[in-house]
Every structure is written in structure tokens, then in C-alpha cells.
mmCIF file of C-alpha atoms in Angstrom:
data_model
loop_
_atom_site.group_PDB
_atom_site.id
_atom_site.type_symbol
_atom_site.label_atom_id
_atom_site.label_comp_id
_atom_site.label_asym_id
_atom_site.label_seq_id
_atom_site.Cartn_x
_atom_site.Cartn_y
_atom_site.Cartn_z
ATOM 1 C CA GLU A 30 -0.062 -0.049 0.082
ATOM 2 C CA GLY A 31 1.502 3.563 -0.352
ATOM 3 C CA ILE A 32 3.695 2.706 -3.293
ATOM 4 C CA GLY A 33 2.580 4.055 -6.820
ATOM 5 C CA ARG A 34 3.906 3.862 -9.807
ATOM 6 C CA LEU A 35 4.276 6.417 -12.718
ATOM 7 C CA GLU A 36 3.835 5.941 -16.498
ATOM 8 C CA TYR A 37 5.263 8.644 -18.771
ATOM 9 C CA VAL A 38 3.179 8.534 -22.767
ATOM 10 C CA ASN A 39 4.234 9.756 -25.739
ATOM 11 C CA ALA A 40 1.260 10.777 -27.788
ATOM 12 C CA ASP A 41 -0.675 13.186 -30.168
ATOM 13 C CA VAL A 42 -2.361 15.656 -28.227
ATOM 14 C CA THR A 43 -3.885 17.095 -30.626
ATOM 15 C CA ASP A 44 -5.898 13.780 -31.275
ATOM 16 C CA GLN A 45 -8.580 13.609 -28.840
ATOM 17 C CA LYS A 46 -9.769 10.336 -29.138
ATOM 18 C CA GLY A 47 -6.907 8.689 -29.427
ATOM 19 C CA LEU A 48 -5.682 10.879 -26.001
ATOM 20 C CA TRP A 49 -8.795 9.562 -24.028
ATOM 21 C CA ALA A 50 -8.463 5.756 -24.946
ATOM 22 C CA ILE A 51 -4.591 6.086 -23.854
ATOM 23 C CA VAL A 52 -5.437 6.963 -20.556
ATOM 24 C CA GLU A 53 -8.753 4.916 -20.306
ATOM 25 C CA ASP A 54 -6.381 2.214 -20.910
ATOM 26 C CA ILE A 55 -3.558 3.312 -18.362
ATOM 27 C CA ALA A 56 -6.523 3.696 -15.342
ATOM 28 C CA ALA A 57 -8.533 0.496 -16.578
ATOM 29 C CA LYS A 58 -4.612 -1.756 -16.431
ATOM 30 C CA GLU A 59 -3.689 0.151 -12.734
ATOM 31 C CA GLY A 60 -7.879 0.255 -11.779
ATOM 32 C CA ARG A 61 -7.547 3.720 -10.974
ATOM 33 C CA LEU A 62 -5.940 7.291 -12.149
ATOM 34 C CA ASP A 63 -4.373 9.447 -9.236
ATOM 35 C CA ALA A 64 -2.744 12.279 -11.022
ATOM 36 C CA CYS A 65 -1.969 13.871 -14.547
ATOM 37 C CA VAL A 66 0.532 16.617 -15.336
ATOM 38 C CA ALA A 67 -0.353 17.818 -19.098
ATOM 39 C CA ALA A 68 2.900 18.851 -20.570
ATOM 40 C CA ALA A 69 2.295 19.797 -24.283
ATOM 41 C CA GLY A 70 4.320 22.709 -26.044
ATOM 42 C CA THR A 71 5.095 23.451 -28.837
ATOM 43 C CA LEU A 72 6.767 26.911 -29.719
ATOM 44 C CA GLY A 73 7.063 27.854 -33.766
ATOM 45 C CA ALA A 74 8.498 32.046 -33.210
ATOM 46 C CA ALA A 75 7.800 34.145 -36.152
ATOM 47 C CA PRO A 76 7.367 37.835 -35.971
ATOM 48 C CA CYS A 77 3.765 38.669 -34.784
ATOM 49 C CA LEU A 78 2.831 40.428 -37.688
ATOM 50 C CA GLU A 79 4.018 37.166 -40.295
ATOM 51 C CA TYR A 80 2.291 34.549 -38.246
ATOM 52 C CA THR A 81 0.341 32.334 -41.220
ATOM 53 C CA ALA A 82 -3.363 31.083 -39.822
ATOM 54 C CA GLU A 83 -1.442 27.797 -40.168
ATOM 55 C CA ASP A 84 1.170 28.268 -38.090
ATOM 56 C CA PHE A 85 -0.661 30.379 -35.219
ATOM 57 C CA GLU A 86 -3.751 27.919 -34.740
ATOM 58 C CA HIS A 87 -1.098 24.492 -34.689
ATOM 59 C CA ILE A 88 0.272 26.571 -31.734
ATOM 60 C CA TYR A 89 -3.019 26.351 -30.119
ATOM 61 C CA ARG A 90 -4.024 23.127 -30.917
ATOM 62 C CA VAL A 91 -0.556 21.693 -29.193
ATOM 63 C CA ASN A 92 -0.605 24.139 -26.039
ATOM 64 C CA VAL A 93 -4.393 24.391 -25.686
ATOM 65 C CA ASN A 94 -6.359 22.040 -26.895
ATOM 66 C CA GLY A 95 -3.932 18.892 -26.749
ATOM 67 C CA VAL A 96 -3.737 20.147 -22.561
ATOM 68 C CA LEU A 97 -7.015 20.112 -22.335
ATOM 69 C CA TYR A 98 -7.837 16.823 -23.830
ATOM 70 C CA THR A 99 -5.239 15.567 -21.441
ATOM 71 C CA ALA A 100 -7.033 17.274 -18.893
ATOM 72 C CA GLN A 101 -10.189 15.604 -19.887
ATOM 73 C CA ALA A 102 -8.889 11.882 -20.542
ATOM 74 C CA ALA A 103 -7.943 12.114 -16.672
ATOM 75 C CA GLY A 104 -11.091 13.556 -15.364
ATOM 76 C CA ARG A 105 -13.015 10.952 -17.252
ATOM 77 C CA ALA A 106 -10.502 8.487 -15.660
ATOM 78 C CA MET A 107 -10.599 9.886 -12.530
ATOM 79 C CA GLU A 108 -14.377 10.256 -12.423
ATOM 80 C CA LYS A 109 -15.089 7.046 -13.834
ATOM 81 C CA ARG A 110 -13.279 5.407 -10.652
ATOM 82 C CA GLN A 111 -15.158 7.223 -8.180
ATOM 83 C CA ASN A 112 -11.624 8.765 -7.389
ATOM 84 C CA LYS A 113 -9.961 11.959 -5.992
ATOM 85 C CA GLY A 114 -6.840 12.828 -7.686
ATOM 86 C CA SER A 115 -4.693 15.647 -8.812
ATOM 87 C CA ILE A 116 -4.188 17.224 -12.628
ATOM 88 C CA VAL A 117 -1.570 19.345 -13.036
ATOM 89 C CA LEU A 118 -1.259 21.872 -16.258
ATOM 90 C CA VAL A 119 2.058 23.041 -17.498
ATOM 91 C CA ALA A 120 2.216 26.889 -18.599
ATOM 92 C CA SER A 121 5.327 28.660 -18.724
ATOM 93 C CA LEU A 122 6.544 32.275 -17.647
ATOM 94 C CA ALA A 123 5.716 33.841 -21.032
ATOM 95 C CA ALA A 124 2.332 33.605 -19.771
ATOM 96 C CA GLN A 125 2.473 35.898 -17.533
ATOM 97 C CA ASN A 126 5.535 37.848 -18.888
ATOM 98 C CA ALA A 127 5.848 39.135 -22.506
ATOM 99 C CA ILE A 128 9.760 38.303 -23.245
ATOM 100 C CA ARG A 129 11.229 41.477 -24.775
ATOM 101 C CA GLY A 130 12.649 40.604 -28.144
ATOM 102 C CA ALA A 131 11.156 36.779 -28.796
ATOM 103 C CA ASP A 132 8.496 36.334 -31.613
ATOM 104 C CA ALA A 133 6.849 34.846 -29.410
ATOM 105 C CA SER A 134 2.972 36.354 -29.118
ATOM 106 C CA ALA A 135 1.220 32.956 -30.199
ATOM 107 C CA TYR A 136 3.378 30.585 -27.845
ATOM 108 C CA ALA A 137 2.700 33.254 -24.833
ATOM 109 C CA SER A 138 -0.762 33.850 -25.321
ATOM 110 C CA SER A 139 -1.610 30.433 -25.966
ATOM 111 C CA LYS A 140 0.036 29.560 -22.141
ATOM 112 C CA GLY A 141 -1.675 32.335 -20.851
ATOM 113 C CA ALA A 142 -4.862 30.349 -21.905
ATOM 114 C CA VAL A 143 -3.513 27.660 -20.432
ATOM 115 C CA VAL A 144 -3.612 29.514 -17.432
ATOM 116 C CA GLN A 145 -7.350 30.103 -17.056
ATOM 117 C CA LEU A 146 -7.840 26.854 -18.512
ATOM 118 C CA SER A 147 -6.496 25.955 -15.167
ATOM 119 C CA ARG A 148 -8.713 27.882 -13.005
ATOM 120 C CA SER A 149 -11.865 27.250 -14.819
ATOM 121 C CA LEU A 150 -11.656 23.561 -14.663
ATOM 122 C CA ALA A 151 -10.500 23.598 -11.083
ATOM 123 C CA CYS A 152 -13.774 25.370 -10.690
ATOM 124 C CA GLU A 153 -15.612 22.769 -12.721
ATOM 125 C CA LEU A 154 -13.972 19.790 -10.877
ATOM 126 C CA ALA A 155 -13.442 20.450 -7.496
ATOM 127 C CA GLN A 156 -16.824 19.754 -6.903
ATOM 128 C CA ARG A 157 -15.836 15.752 -8.296
ATOM 129 C CA GLY A 158 -12.754 16.209 -5.603
ATOM 130 C CA ILE A 159 -10.391 16.505 -8.615
ATOM 131 C CA ARG A 160 -7.500 19.090 -8.144
ATOM 132 C CA VAL A 161 -6.391 21.596 -11.210
ATOM 133 C CA ASN A 162 -3.429 23.205 -10.925
ATOM 134 C CA SER A 163 -0.778 24.866 -12.952
ATOM 135 C CA LEU A 164 2.631 25.679 -13.179
ATOM 136 C CA SER A 165 4.402 28.499 -14.936
ATOM 137 C CA PRO A 166 8.408 27.725 -15.199
ATOM 138 C CA GLY A 167 10.752 29.397 -16.314
ATOM 139 C CA TYR A 168 13.252 28.615 -19.298
ATOM 140 C CA LEU A 169 13.977 24.725 -19.750
ATOM 141 C CA TYR A 170 17.277 23.454 -21.209
ATOM 142 C CA SER A 171 16.366 22.693 -24.614
ATOM 143 C CA GLU A 172 18.057 22.800 -28.317
ATOM 144 C CA LEU A 173 14.784 24.867 -29.153
ATOM 145 C CA VAL A 174 15.266 27.082 -26.482
ATOM 146 C CA MET A 175 19.151 27.614 -26.909
ATOM 147 C CA PHE A 176 18.499 27.703 -30.581
ATOM 148 C CA SER A 177 16.025 30.938 -29.867
ATOM 149 C CA CYS A 178 18.601 32.801 -27.352
ATOM 150 C CA ALA A 179 21.364 32.673 -30.130
ATOM 151 C CA ALA A 180 18.620 34.387 -32.277
ATOM 152 C CA LEU A 181 17.966 36.468 -29.872
ATOM 153 C CA VAL A 182 22.036 37.452 -29.377
ATOM 154 C CA VAL A 183 22.453 37.674 -32.577
ATOM 155 C CA ASP A 184 19.483 39.950 -33.021
ATOM 156 C CA TYR A 185 20.820 42.327 -30.304
ATOM 157 C CA ILE A 186 24.405 42.212 -31.426
ATOM 158 C CA LEU A 187 23.669 43.411 -34.674
ATOM 159 C CA THR A 188 20.768 46.151 -33.390
ATOM 160 C CA SER A 189 22.551 47.318 -30.710
ATOM 161 C CA ARG A 190 25.759 48.926 -32.362
ATOM 162 C CA ASP A 191 26.037 52.758 -33.654
#
């Protein structure tokens, strides 16, 4: 008693029904689902006046819809088994703070939507004993972040010369 398992799943978060099925399979195998971390995210930096509709919508499909579908899947599995649980939605520091010099308006606004989504889901699911919270981490070391930071440094150097 008291020893649980953690299962990591790499899935297409834009496939709502597929995601629901994956989480249901996990919950059925384990007999319950106590927690879920929805950490979907993609960046797609471009100047705000140049985003194509497709690029902007892709960022929202992954960052907002994908997080919602993951939270839905977990909440459905918890409710079906009448167990209380916790769902954590991963947003970003960019949800609260604009990043000067970064072409990240789509990313930042999508992560702001995740913060508000967590608040709304928390209100809706509290009566079922399911907690929902969000985390807004800062930058994590990754190739994507390093590439973006390098581009900002080069841009700063080139534009700050007299």
C-alpha cells in the first residue's frame, strides 16, 4: 500500500479520442488514476505580423487543445472510478511576462490560455474531488530554447551597434 506507479506516455495530444483511449487504458490497467501532468507545448517563433493562420492554429492545437484533451482524459478516468485526483497543467513564465525581443506572441498567449484553463477546470472539477493547478516554469535547457536564445543574442548584437 502507498507505492504507486508512474507511466510516461508520448502521444499526439491533438488527437482527442486517441488520447482519451490511451489514458483510459492506463487507468483500466492500474484500476485507478490519481494524477496527470499535461505538459504539451510547441513554440513556433515568428514576428507577430507574419504568423500564418496555419502556424498560429497549430500552436494553439498543441498548447491549448492538447492540454485540455489531456485534462479531459484524466478527469474522465478519475470520475469513472470515483477516485479523487490531481491534474497539473504546464503553462510557462511567458504566460505572465512578455519576453522583450522574442517573437513569441502565439506561444505566450497560448500558455496564458492554459493558465486560465486551469482556473476554469479547477472550478468545474472541484465538486468531483479533482484538483487542477498550473505550473509556469521558466526556460528549460533544450535545443529549441538554445536556438531561440542564440538568435536573440545575434539580433541584439546586430541591432545595438551604432
